[in-house]
């Protein structure tokens, strides 16, 4: 599989000379089946769930790419009808072969810039392919370990990426693959982020990067997260 990654990386570096400005627009889809909906007996509950699923599909996220820099975040109205909040409102900035996540703890207004190397996640790239939005994409997965206030465990990140766009970015934390991620999903989760459309931009958009004076690494961020949770909910239970 390492050989596959190197081939993609070579093709990506060759194509990168001709990089353009792009806007990738994503939405969130739920994996609730028709059978599950039919099994909901209360008509009011069923109606609320259907409305919620429809609102989720109307929310959009954008990945703006300008040369070797990029920004990913939710855009549009932060509050949908009836006060519905988007499943994700994370912000990521790509530059200098690294990724910086913009995080704010709303309870105490603390803001952190969490820095990750672009190869932070150890992806396994497979030969499994599929056509998505008219492009050939490849399936990859990555096991992620966590040890924080939530507990200790692992989960699997799944991604379909497209080497025709050889930038190592995607929605949320789905970065580091040799192509833009078209579909992102945590294994077993009901929601997945999917690409709606690609816009080829004639002029470079303003990425509006914030002023980043100081960054912390992922371990330092975990410490800050644990402190916040312990302050609000008491000591962590091991």
JSON list of N, CA and C in Angstrom, two decimals, residues 21-64:
[
{"chain": "A", "resi": 21, "resn": "UNK", "atom": "N", "xyz": [-7.41, 27.56, -8.44]},
{"chain": "A", "resi": 21, "resn": "UNK", "atom": "CA", "xyz": [-8.15, 27.95, -7.23]},
{"chain": "A", "resi": 21, "resn": "UNK", "atom": "C", "xyz": [-9.47, 27.19, -7.24]},
{"chain": "A", "resi": 22, "resn": "UNK", "atom": "N", "xyz": [-9.77, 26.54, -6.13]},
{"chain": "A", "resi": 22, "resn": "UNK", "atom": "CA", "xyz": [-10.95, 25.69, -6.07]},
{"chain": "A", "resi": 22, "resn": "UNK", "atom": "C", "xyz": [-11.83, 26.04, -4.88]},
{"chain": "A", "resi": 23, "resn": "UNK", "atom": "N", "xyz": [-13.10, 25.70, -5.05]},
{"chain": "A", "resi": 23, "resn": "UNK", "atom": "CA", "xyz": [-14.05, 25.75, -3.94]},
{"chain": "A", "resi": 23, "resn": "UNK", "atom": "C", "xyz": [-14.82, 24.43, -3.94]},
{"chain": "A", "resi": 24, "resn": "UNK", "atom": "N", "xyz": [-14.59, 23.63, -2.91]},
{"chain": "A", "resi": 24, "resn": "UNK", "atom": "CA", "xyz": [-15.30, 22.37, -2.74]},
{"chain": "A", "resi": 24, "resn": "UNK", "atom": "C", "xyz": [-16.41, 22.60, -1.72]},
{"chain": "A", "resi": 25, "resn": "UNK", "atom": "N", "xyz": [-17.63, 22.27, -2.10]},
{"chain": "A", "resi": 25, "resn": "UNK", "atom": "CA", "xyz": [-18.78, 22.48, -1.23]},
{"chain": "A", "resi": 25, "resn": "UNK", "atom": "C", "xyz": [-19.30, 21.13, -0.76]},
{"chain": "A", "resi": 26, "resn": "UNK", "atom": "N", "xyz": [-19.45, 20.99, 0.56]},
{"chain": "A", "resi": 26, "resn": "UNK", "atom": "CA", "xyz": [-19.88, 19.73, 1.17]},
{"chain": "A", "resi": 26, "resn": "UNK", "atom": "C", "xyz": [-21.21, 19.91, 1.90]},
{"chain": "A", "resi": 27, "resn": "UNK", "atom": "N", "xyz": [-21.86, 18.78, 2.13]},
{"chain": "A", "resi": 27, "resn": "UNK", "atom": "CA", "xyz": [-23.03, 18.76, 3.00]},
{"chain": "A", "resi": 27, "resn": "UNK", "atom": "C", "xyz": [-22.95, 17.51, 3.87]},
{"chain": "A", "resi": 28, "resn": "UNK", "atom": "N", "xyz": [-23.90, 17.38, 4.80]},
{"chain": "A", "resi": 28, "resn": "UNK", "atom": "CA", "xyz": [-23.94, 16.24, 5.70]},
{"chain": "A", "resi": 28, "resn": "UNK", "atom": "C", "xyz": [-25.17, 15.39, 5.39]},
{"chain": "A", "resi": 29, "resn": "UNK", "atom": "N", "xyz": [-24.97, 14.09, 5.29]},
{"chain": "A", "resi": 29, "resn": "UNK", "atom": "CA", "xyz": [-26.07, 13.16, 5.07]},
{"chain": "A", "resi": 29, "resn": "UNK", "atom": "C", "xyz": [-26.18, 12.20, 6.24]},
{"chain": "A", "resi": 30, "resn": "UNK", "atom": "N", "xyz": [-27.40, 11.82, 6.56]},
{"chain": "A", "resi": 30, "resn": "UNK", "atom": "CA", "xyz": [-27.63, 10.86, 7.65]},
{"chain": "A", "resi": 30, "resn": "UNK", "atom": "C", "xyz": [-27.92, 9.49, 7.05]},
{"chain": "A", "resi": 31, "resn": "UNK", "atom": "N", "xyz": [-27.51, 8.45, 7.78]},
{"chain": "A", "resi": 31, "resn": "UNK", "atom": "CA", "xyz": [-27.67, 7.09, 7.27]},
{"chain": "A", "resi": 31, "resn": "UNK", "atom": "C", "xyz": [-28.88, 6.38, 7.86]},
{"chain": "A", "resi": 32, "resn": "UNK", "atom": "N", "xyz": [-29.87, 7.14, 8.28]},
{"chain": "A", "resi": 32, "resn": "UNK", "atom": "CA", "xyz": [-31.08, 6.53, 8.83]},
{"chain": "A", "resi": 32, "resn": "UNK", "atom": "C", "xyz": [-31.91, 5.96, 7.68]},
{"chain": "A", "resi": 33, "resn": "UNK", "atom": "N", "xyz": [-32.24, 4.69, 7.77]},
{"chain": "A", "resi": 33, "resn": "UNK", "atom": "CA", "xyz": [-32.94, 4.01, 6.69]},
{"chain": "A", "resi": 33, "resn": "UNK", "atom": "C", "xyz": [-34.44, 4.28, 6.74]},
{"chain": "A", "resi": 34, "resn": "UNK", "atom": "N", "xyz": [-35.10, 3.98, 5.62]},
{"chain": "A", "resi": 34, "resn": "UNK", "atom": "CA", "xyz": [-36.55, 4.11, 5.56]},
{"chain": "A", "resi": 34, "resn": "UNK", "atom": "C", "xyz": [-37.22, 3.18, 6.56]},
{"chain": "A", "resi": 35, "resn": "UNK", "atom": "N", "xyz": [-36.63, 2.00, 6.75]},
{"chain": "A", "resi": 35, "resn": "UNK", "atom": "CA", "xyz": [-37.19, 1.03, 7.70]},
{"chain": "A", "resi": 35, "resn": "UNK", "atom": "C", "xyz": [-37.16, 1.59, 9.11]},
{"chain": "A", "resi": 36, "resn": "UNK", "atom": "N", "xyz": [-36.05, 2.23, 9.47]},
{"chain": "A", "resi": 36, "resn": "UNK", "atom": "CA", "xyz": [-35.94, 2.81, 10.81]},
{"chain": "A", "resi": 36, "resn": "UNK", "atom": "C", "xyz": [-36.99, 3.91, 11.01]},
{"chain": "A", "resi": 37, "resn": "UNK", "atom": "N", "xyz": [-37.19, 4.72, 9.97]},
{"chain": "A", "resi": 37, "resn": "UNK", "atom": "CA", "xyz": [-38.21, 5.77, 10.07]},
{"chain": "A", "resi": 37, "resn": "UNK", "atom": "C", "xyz": [-39.61, 5.18, 10.20]},
{"chain": "A", "resi": 38, "resn": "UNK", "atom": "N", "xyz": [-39.86, 4.12, 9.44]},
{"chain": "A", "resi": 38, "resn": "UNK", "atom": "CA", "xyz": [-41.18, 3.49, 9.48]},
{"chain": "A", "resi": 38, "resn": "UNK", "atom": "C", "xyz": [-41.48, 2.88, 10.85]},
{"chain": "A", "resi": 39, "resn": "UNK", "atom": "N", "xyz": [-40.42, 2.47, 11.56]},
{"chain": "A", "resi": 39, "resn": "UNK", "atom": "CA", "xyz": [-40.60, 1.83, 12.86]},
{"chain": "A", "resi": 39, "resn": "UNK", "atom": "C", "xyz": [-40.88, 2.83, 13.98]},
{"chain": "A", "resi": 40, "resn": "UNK", "atom": "N", "xyz": [-40.78, 4.12, 13.68]},
{"chain": "A", "resi": 40, "resn": "UNK", "atom": "CA", "xyz": [-41.09, 5.14, 14.69]},
{"chain": "A", "resi": 40, "resn": "UNK", "atom": "C", "xyz": [-42.61, 5.29, 14.75]},
{"chain": "A", "resi": 41, "resn": "UNK", "atom": "N", "xyz": [-43.19, 4.94, 15.87]},
{"chain": "A", "resi": 41, "resn": "UNK", "atom": "CA", "xyz": [-44.66, 4.90, 15.99]},
{"chain": "A", "resi": 41, "resn": "UNK", "atom": "C", "xyz": [-45.28, 6.28, 16.20]},
{"chain": "A", "resi": 42, "resn": "UNK", "atom": "N", "xyz": [-44.60, 7.12, 16.98]},
{"chain": "A", "resi": 42, "resn": "UNK", "atom": "CA", "xyz": [-45.14, 8.45, 17.29]},
{"chain": "A", "resi": 42, "resn": "UNK", "atom": "C", "xyz": [-45.02, 9.34, 16.05]},
{"chain": "A", "resi": 43, "resn": "UNK", "atom": "N", "xyz": [-46.12, 9.79, 15.45]},
{"chain": "A", "resi": 43, "resn": "UNK", "atom": "CA", "xyz": [-46.04, 10.61, 14.23]},
{"chain": "A", "resi": 43, "resn": "UNK", "atom": "C", "xyz": [-45.34, 11.95, 14.44]},
{"chain": "A", "resi": 44, "resn": "UNK", "atom": "N", "xyz": [-45.47, 12.52, 15.64]},
{"chain": "A", "resi": 44, "resn": "UNK", "atom": "CA", "xyz": [-44.82, 13.81, 15.92]},
{"chain": "A", "resi": 44, "resn": "UNK", "atom": "C", "xyz": [-43.30, 13.65, 15.99]},
{"chain": "A", "resi": 45, "resn": "UNK", "atom": "N", "xyz": [-42.86, 12.57, 16.63]},
{"chain": "A", "resi": 45, "resn": "UNK", "atom": "CA", "xyz": [-41.42, 12.29, 16.71]},
{"chain": "A", "resi": 45, "resn": "UNK", "atom": "C", "xyz": [-40.87, 12.03, 15.31]},
{"chain": "A", "resi": 46, "resn": "UNK", "atom": "N", "xyz": [-41.59, 11.24, 14.54]},
{"chain": "A", "resi": 46, "resn": "UNK", "atom": "CA", "xyz": [-41.16, 10.92, 13.18]},
{"chain": "A", "resi": 46, "resn": "UNK", "atom": "C", "xyz": [-41.05, 12.19, 12.33]},
{"chain": "A", "resi": 47, "resn": "UNK", "atom": "N", "xyz": [-42.03, 13.08, 12.46]},
{"chain": "A", "resi": 47, "resn": "UNK", "atom": "CA", "xyz": [-42.01, 14.32, 11.69]},
{"chain": "A", "resi": 47, "resn": "UNK", "atom": "C", "xyz": [-40.81, 15.18, 12.06]},
{"chain": "A", "resi": 48, "resn": "UNK", "atom": "N", "xyz": [-40.53, 15.28, 13.38]},
{"chain": "A", "resi": 48, "resn": "UNK", "atom": "CA", "xyz": [-39.38, 16.10, 13.82]},
{"chain": "A", "resi": 48, "resn": "UNK", "atom": "C", "xyz": [-38.07, 15.54, 13.28]},
{"chain": "A", "resi": 49, "resn": "UNK", "atom": "N", "xyz": [-37.94, 14.22, 13.30]},
{"chain": "A", "resi": 49, "resn": "UNK", "atom": "CA", "xyz": [-36.71, 13.60, 12.80]},
{"chain": "A", "resi": 49, "resn": "UNK", "atom": "C", "xyz": [-36.56, 13.85, 11.30]},
{"chain": "A", "resi": 50, "resn": "UNK", "atom": "N", "xyz": [-37.65, 13.70, 10.55]},
{"chain": "A", "resi": 50, "resn": "UNK", "atom": "CA", "xyz": [-37.60, 13.94, 9.10]},
{"chain": "A", "resi": 50, "resn": "UNK", "atom": "C", "xyz": [-37.23, 15.39, 8.80]},
{"chain": "A", "resi": 51, "resn": "UNK", "atom": "N", "xyz": [-37.79, 16.33, 9.55]},
{"chain": "A", "resi": 51, "resn": "UNK", "atom": "CA", "xyz": [-37.47, 17.74, 9.35]},
{"chain": "A", "resi": 51, "resn": "UNK", "atom": "C", "xyz": [-36.00, 18.01, 9.68]},
{"chain": "A", "resi": 52, "resn": "UNK", "atom": "N", "xyz": [-35.52, 17.39, 10.73]},
{"chain": "A", "resi": 52, "resn": "UNK", "atom": "CA", "xyz": [-34.12, 17.56, 11.12]},
{"chain": "A", "resi": 52, "resn": "UNK", "atom": "C", "xyz": [-33.19, 17.04, 10.02]},
{"chain": "A", "resi": 53, "resn": "UNK", "atom": "N", "xyz": [-33.50, 15.87, 9.48]},
{"chain": "A", "resi": 53, "resn": "UNK", "atom": "CA", "xyz": [-32.66, 15.29, 8.43]},
{"chain": "A", "resi": 53, "resn": "UNK", "atom": "C", "xyz": [-32.67, 16.16, 7.18]},
{"chain": "A", "resi": 54, "resn": "UNK", "atom": "N", "xyz": [-33.82, 16.74, 6.85]},
{"chain": "A", "resi": 54, "resn": "UNK", "atom": "CA", "xyz": [-33.90, 17.62, 5.69]},
{"chain": "A", "resi": 54, "resn": "UNK", "atom": "C", "xyz": [-33.12, 18.91, 5.90]},
{"chain": "A", "resi": 55, "resn": "UNK", "atom": "N", "xyz": [-33.14, 19.44, 7.12]},
{"chain": "A", "resi": 55, "resn": "UNK", "atom": "CA", "xyz": [-32.39, 20.68, 7.40]},
{"chain": "A", "resi": 55, "resn": "UNK", "atom": "C", "xyz": [-30.89, 20.43, 7.32]},
{"chain": "A", "resi": 56, "resn": "UNK", "atom": "N", "xyz": [-30.47, 19.25, 7.79]},
{"chain": "A", "resi": 56, "resn": "UNK", "atom": "CA", "xyz": [-29.05, 18.93, 7.74]},
{"chain": "A", "resi": 56, "resn": "UNK", "atom": "C", "xyz": [-28.54, 18.97, 6.30]},
{"chain": "A", "resi": 57, "resn": "UNK", "atom": "N", "xyz": [-29.34, 18.45, 5.36]},
{"chain": "A", "resi": 57, "resn": "UNK", "atom": "CA", "xyz": [-28.93, 18.42, 3.96]},
{"chain": "A", "resi": 57, "resn": "UNK", "atom": "C", "xyz": [-28.81, 19.82, 3.36]},
{"chain": "A", "resi": 58, "resn": "UNK", "atom": "N", "xyz": [-29.49, 20.80, 3.94]},
{"chain": "A", "resi": 58, "resn": "UNK", "atom": "CA", "xyz": [-29.43, 22.17, 3.43]},
{"chain": "A", "resi": 58, "resn": "UNK", "atom": "C", "xyz": [-28.19, 22.92, 3.91]},
{"chain": "A", "resi": 59, "resn": "UNK", "atom": "N", "xyz": [-27.55, 22.41, 4.96]},
{"chain": "A", "resi": 59, "resn": "UNK", "atom": "CA", "xyz": [-26.35, 23.08, 5.48]},
{"chain": "A", "resi": 59, "resn": "UNK", "atom": "C", "xyz": [-25.15, 22.75, 4.61]},
{"chain": "A", "resi": 60, "resn": "UNK", "atom": "N", "xyz": [-24.29, 23.73, 4.40]},
{"chain": "A", "resi": 60, "resn": "UNK", "atom": "CA", "xyz": [-23.13, 23.53, 3.54]},
{"chain": "A", "resi": 60, "resn": "UNK", "atom": "C", "xyz": [-21.84, 23.95, 4.23]},
{"chain": "A", "resi": 61, "resn": "UNK", "atom": "N", "xyz": [-20.77, 23.31, 3.81]},
{"chain": "A", "resi": 61, "resn": "UNK", "atom": "CA", "xyz": [-19.42, 23.59, 4.30]},
{"chain": "A", "resi": 61, "resn": "UNK", "atom": "C", "xyz": [-18.54, 23.81, 3.08]},
{"chain": "A", "resi": 62, "resn": "UNK", "atom": "N", "xyz": [-17.51, 24.61, 3.23]},
{"chain": "A", "resi": 62, "resn": "UNK", "atom": "CA", "xyz": [-16.67, 24.87, 2.07]},
{"chain": "A", "resi": 62, "resn": "UNK", "atom": "C", "xyz": [-15.20, 24.66, 2.38]},
{"chain": "A", "resi": 63, "resn": "UNK", "atom": "N", "xyz": [-14.51, 24.14, 1.38]},
{"chain": "A", "resi": 63, "resn": "UNK", "atom": "CA", "xyz": [-13.07, 24.01, 1.40]},
{"chain": "A", "resi": 63, "resn": "UNK", "atom": "C", "xyz": [-12.55, 24.89, 0.27]},
{"chain": "A", "resi": 64, "resn": "UNK", "atom": "N", "xyz": [-11.90, 25.99, 0.64]},
{"chain": "A", "resi": 64, "resn": "UNK", "atom": "CA", "xyz": [-11.32, 26.91, -0.34]},
{"chain": "A", "resi": 64, "resn": "UNK", "atom": "C", "xyz": [-9.83, 26.59, -0.48]}
]
